[in-house]
C-alpha positions as a printed NumPy array, in Angstrom:
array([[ 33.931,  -1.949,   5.163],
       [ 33.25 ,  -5.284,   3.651],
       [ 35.963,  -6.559,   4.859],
       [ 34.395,  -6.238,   8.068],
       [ 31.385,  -7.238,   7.976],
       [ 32.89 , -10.392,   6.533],
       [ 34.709, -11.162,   9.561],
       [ 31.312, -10.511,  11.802],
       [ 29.852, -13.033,   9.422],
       [ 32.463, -15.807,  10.707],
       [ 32.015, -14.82 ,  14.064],
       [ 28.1  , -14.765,  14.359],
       [ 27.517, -17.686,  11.965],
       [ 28.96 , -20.128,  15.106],
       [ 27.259, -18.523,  17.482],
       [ 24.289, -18.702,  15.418],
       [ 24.936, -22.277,  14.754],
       [ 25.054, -23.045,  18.241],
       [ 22.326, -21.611,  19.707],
       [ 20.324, -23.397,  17.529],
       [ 21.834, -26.178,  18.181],
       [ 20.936, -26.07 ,  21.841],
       [ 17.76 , -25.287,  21.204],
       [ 16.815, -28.284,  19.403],
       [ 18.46 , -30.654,  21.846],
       [ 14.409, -31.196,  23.779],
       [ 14.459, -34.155,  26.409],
       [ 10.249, -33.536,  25.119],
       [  9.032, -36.991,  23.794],
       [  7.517, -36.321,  20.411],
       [  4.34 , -38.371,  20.251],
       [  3.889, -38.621,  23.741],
       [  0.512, -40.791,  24.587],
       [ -0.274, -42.269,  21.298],
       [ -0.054, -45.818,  21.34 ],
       [ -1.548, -47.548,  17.943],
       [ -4.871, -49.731,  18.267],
       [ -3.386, -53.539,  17.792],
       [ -6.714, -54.265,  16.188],
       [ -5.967, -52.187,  13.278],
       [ -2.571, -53.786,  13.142],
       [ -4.713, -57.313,  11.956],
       [ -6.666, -55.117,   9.503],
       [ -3.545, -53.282,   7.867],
       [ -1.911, -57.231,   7.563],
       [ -4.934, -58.389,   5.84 ],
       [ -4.782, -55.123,   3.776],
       [ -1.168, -56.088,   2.817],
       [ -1.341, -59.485,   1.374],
       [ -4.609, -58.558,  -0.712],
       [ -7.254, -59.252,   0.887],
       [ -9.445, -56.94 ,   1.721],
       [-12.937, -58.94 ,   1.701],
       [-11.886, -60.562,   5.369],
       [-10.02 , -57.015,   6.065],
       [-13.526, -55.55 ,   5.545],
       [-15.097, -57.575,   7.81 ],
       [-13.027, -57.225,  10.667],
       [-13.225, -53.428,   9.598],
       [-16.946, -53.769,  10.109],
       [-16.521, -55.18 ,  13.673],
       [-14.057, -52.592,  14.325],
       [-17.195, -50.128,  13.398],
       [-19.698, -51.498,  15.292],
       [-17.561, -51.466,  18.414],
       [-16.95 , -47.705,  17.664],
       [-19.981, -46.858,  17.397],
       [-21.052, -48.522,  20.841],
       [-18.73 , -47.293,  22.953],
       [-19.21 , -43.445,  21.187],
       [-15.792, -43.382,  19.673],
       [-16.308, -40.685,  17.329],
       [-12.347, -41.121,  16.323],
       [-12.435, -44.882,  15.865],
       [-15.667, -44.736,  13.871],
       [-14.564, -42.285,  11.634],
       [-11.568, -44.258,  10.65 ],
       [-13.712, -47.308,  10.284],
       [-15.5  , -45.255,   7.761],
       [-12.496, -44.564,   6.239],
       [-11.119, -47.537,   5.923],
       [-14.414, -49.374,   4.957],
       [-14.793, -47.376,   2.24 ],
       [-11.384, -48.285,   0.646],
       [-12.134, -51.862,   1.172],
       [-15.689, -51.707,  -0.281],
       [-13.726, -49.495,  -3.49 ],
       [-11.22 , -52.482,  -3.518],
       [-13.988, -55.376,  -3.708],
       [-15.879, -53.81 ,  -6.376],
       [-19.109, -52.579,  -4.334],
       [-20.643, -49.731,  -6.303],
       [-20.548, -45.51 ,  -4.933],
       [-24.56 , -45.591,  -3.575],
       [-23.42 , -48.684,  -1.466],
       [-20.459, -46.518,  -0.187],
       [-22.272, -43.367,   0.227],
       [-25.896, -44.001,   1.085],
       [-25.095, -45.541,   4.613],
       [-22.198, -42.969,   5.153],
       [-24.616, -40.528,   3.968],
       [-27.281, -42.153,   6.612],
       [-24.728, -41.952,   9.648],
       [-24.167, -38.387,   9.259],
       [-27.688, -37.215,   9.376],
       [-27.914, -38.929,  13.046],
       [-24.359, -38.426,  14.091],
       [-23.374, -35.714,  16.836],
       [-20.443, -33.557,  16.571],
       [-17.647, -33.834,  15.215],
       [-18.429, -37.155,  13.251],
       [-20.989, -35.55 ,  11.545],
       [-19.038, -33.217,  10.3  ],
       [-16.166, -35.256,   9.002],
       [-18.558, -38.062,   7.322],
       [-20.432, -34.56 ,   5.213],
       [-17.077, -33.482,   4.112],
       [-16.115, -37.193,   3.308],
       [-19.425, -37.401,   1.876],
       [-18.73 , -33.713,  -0.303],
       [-15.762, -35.541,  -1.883],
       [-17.164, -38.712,  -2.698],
       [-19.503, -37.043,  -4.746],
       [-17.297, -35.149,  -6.25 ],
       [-15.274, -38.037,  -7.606],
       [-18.559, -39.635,  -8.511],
       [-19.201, -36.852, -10.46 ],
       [-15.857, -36.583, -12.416],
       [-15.874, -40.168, -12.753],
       [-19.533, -40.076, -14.474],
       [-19.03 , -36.718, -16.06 ],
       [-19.025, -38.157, -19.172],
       [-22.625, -39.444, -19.058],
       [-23.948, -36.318, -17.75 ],
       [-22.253, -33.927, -20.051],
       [-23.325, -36.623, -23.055],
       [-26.795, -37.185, -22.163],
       [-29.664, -36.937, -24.678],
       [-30.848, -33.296, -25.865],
       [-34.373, -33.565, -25.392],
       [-36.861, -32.761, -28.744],
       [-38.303, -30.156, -27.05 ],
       [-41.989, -31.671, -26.001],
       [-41.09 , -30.403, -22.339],
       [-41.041, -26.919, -23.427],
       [-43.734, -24.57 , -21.255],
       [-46.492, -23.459, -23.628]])
């Protein structure tokens, strides 16, 4: 008996093969209509040889335009990206996260949603980062204390 089931194996391990084989040979383009914004393409070179002061900028143009024409996609990955660059040059979290912060409170859907959860993160790693000072602070002496 296992004798023959061993020779099935040979038998339906081709066929297997094949059929699988055929089904993976798709004339379906895989990324059909994406084509990459060449204005990012600037930004990312700027990115790459260090400097990200002038790839801020252009990062903030990039932004503005966004946020013009309604491009909820495009904005958000100016947001994104801006906030790398501003981590990068040394600008401080409420400088990061106050005008995010301000954005998503008059944003429509879906931006609004994906600058909170940005926004839920951030603080997050502003808390981990600062944990230290919280969880350190000074006890108080106990003058606050409800008669």
């Amino acid at each position: 008996m296992r004798h023959h089931t061993l020779r099935n194996s040979h038998v339906l391990l081709p066929l297997l093969l094949l059929t699988l084989a055929g089904g993976c040979r798709s004339k379906k383009p895989i990324a059909s209509g994406f084509v990459p914004d060449p204005r990012w393409a600037v930004i990312d070179s700027l990115a790459g040889i260090g400097q990200y002061a002038t790839a801020l900028e252009r990062t903030d143009a990039l932004l503005n335009e966004a946020r013009a024409a309604n491009d909820w996609r495009a904005e958000f990955k100016a947001w994104m990206r801006r906030a790398g660059f501003q981590e990068l040059t040394g600008i401080d979290q409420d400088s990061i996260i106050n005008p995010m912060d301000r954005r998503a409170a008059e944003a429509g859907m879906p931006l609004s949603q994906l600058l909170l959860t940005t926004l839920m993160d951030r603080w997050w790693q502003r808390y981990q980062n600062e944990r230290w000072r919280i969880m350190e602070r000074t006890e108080l002496d106990g003058s606050f204390d409800a008669a």
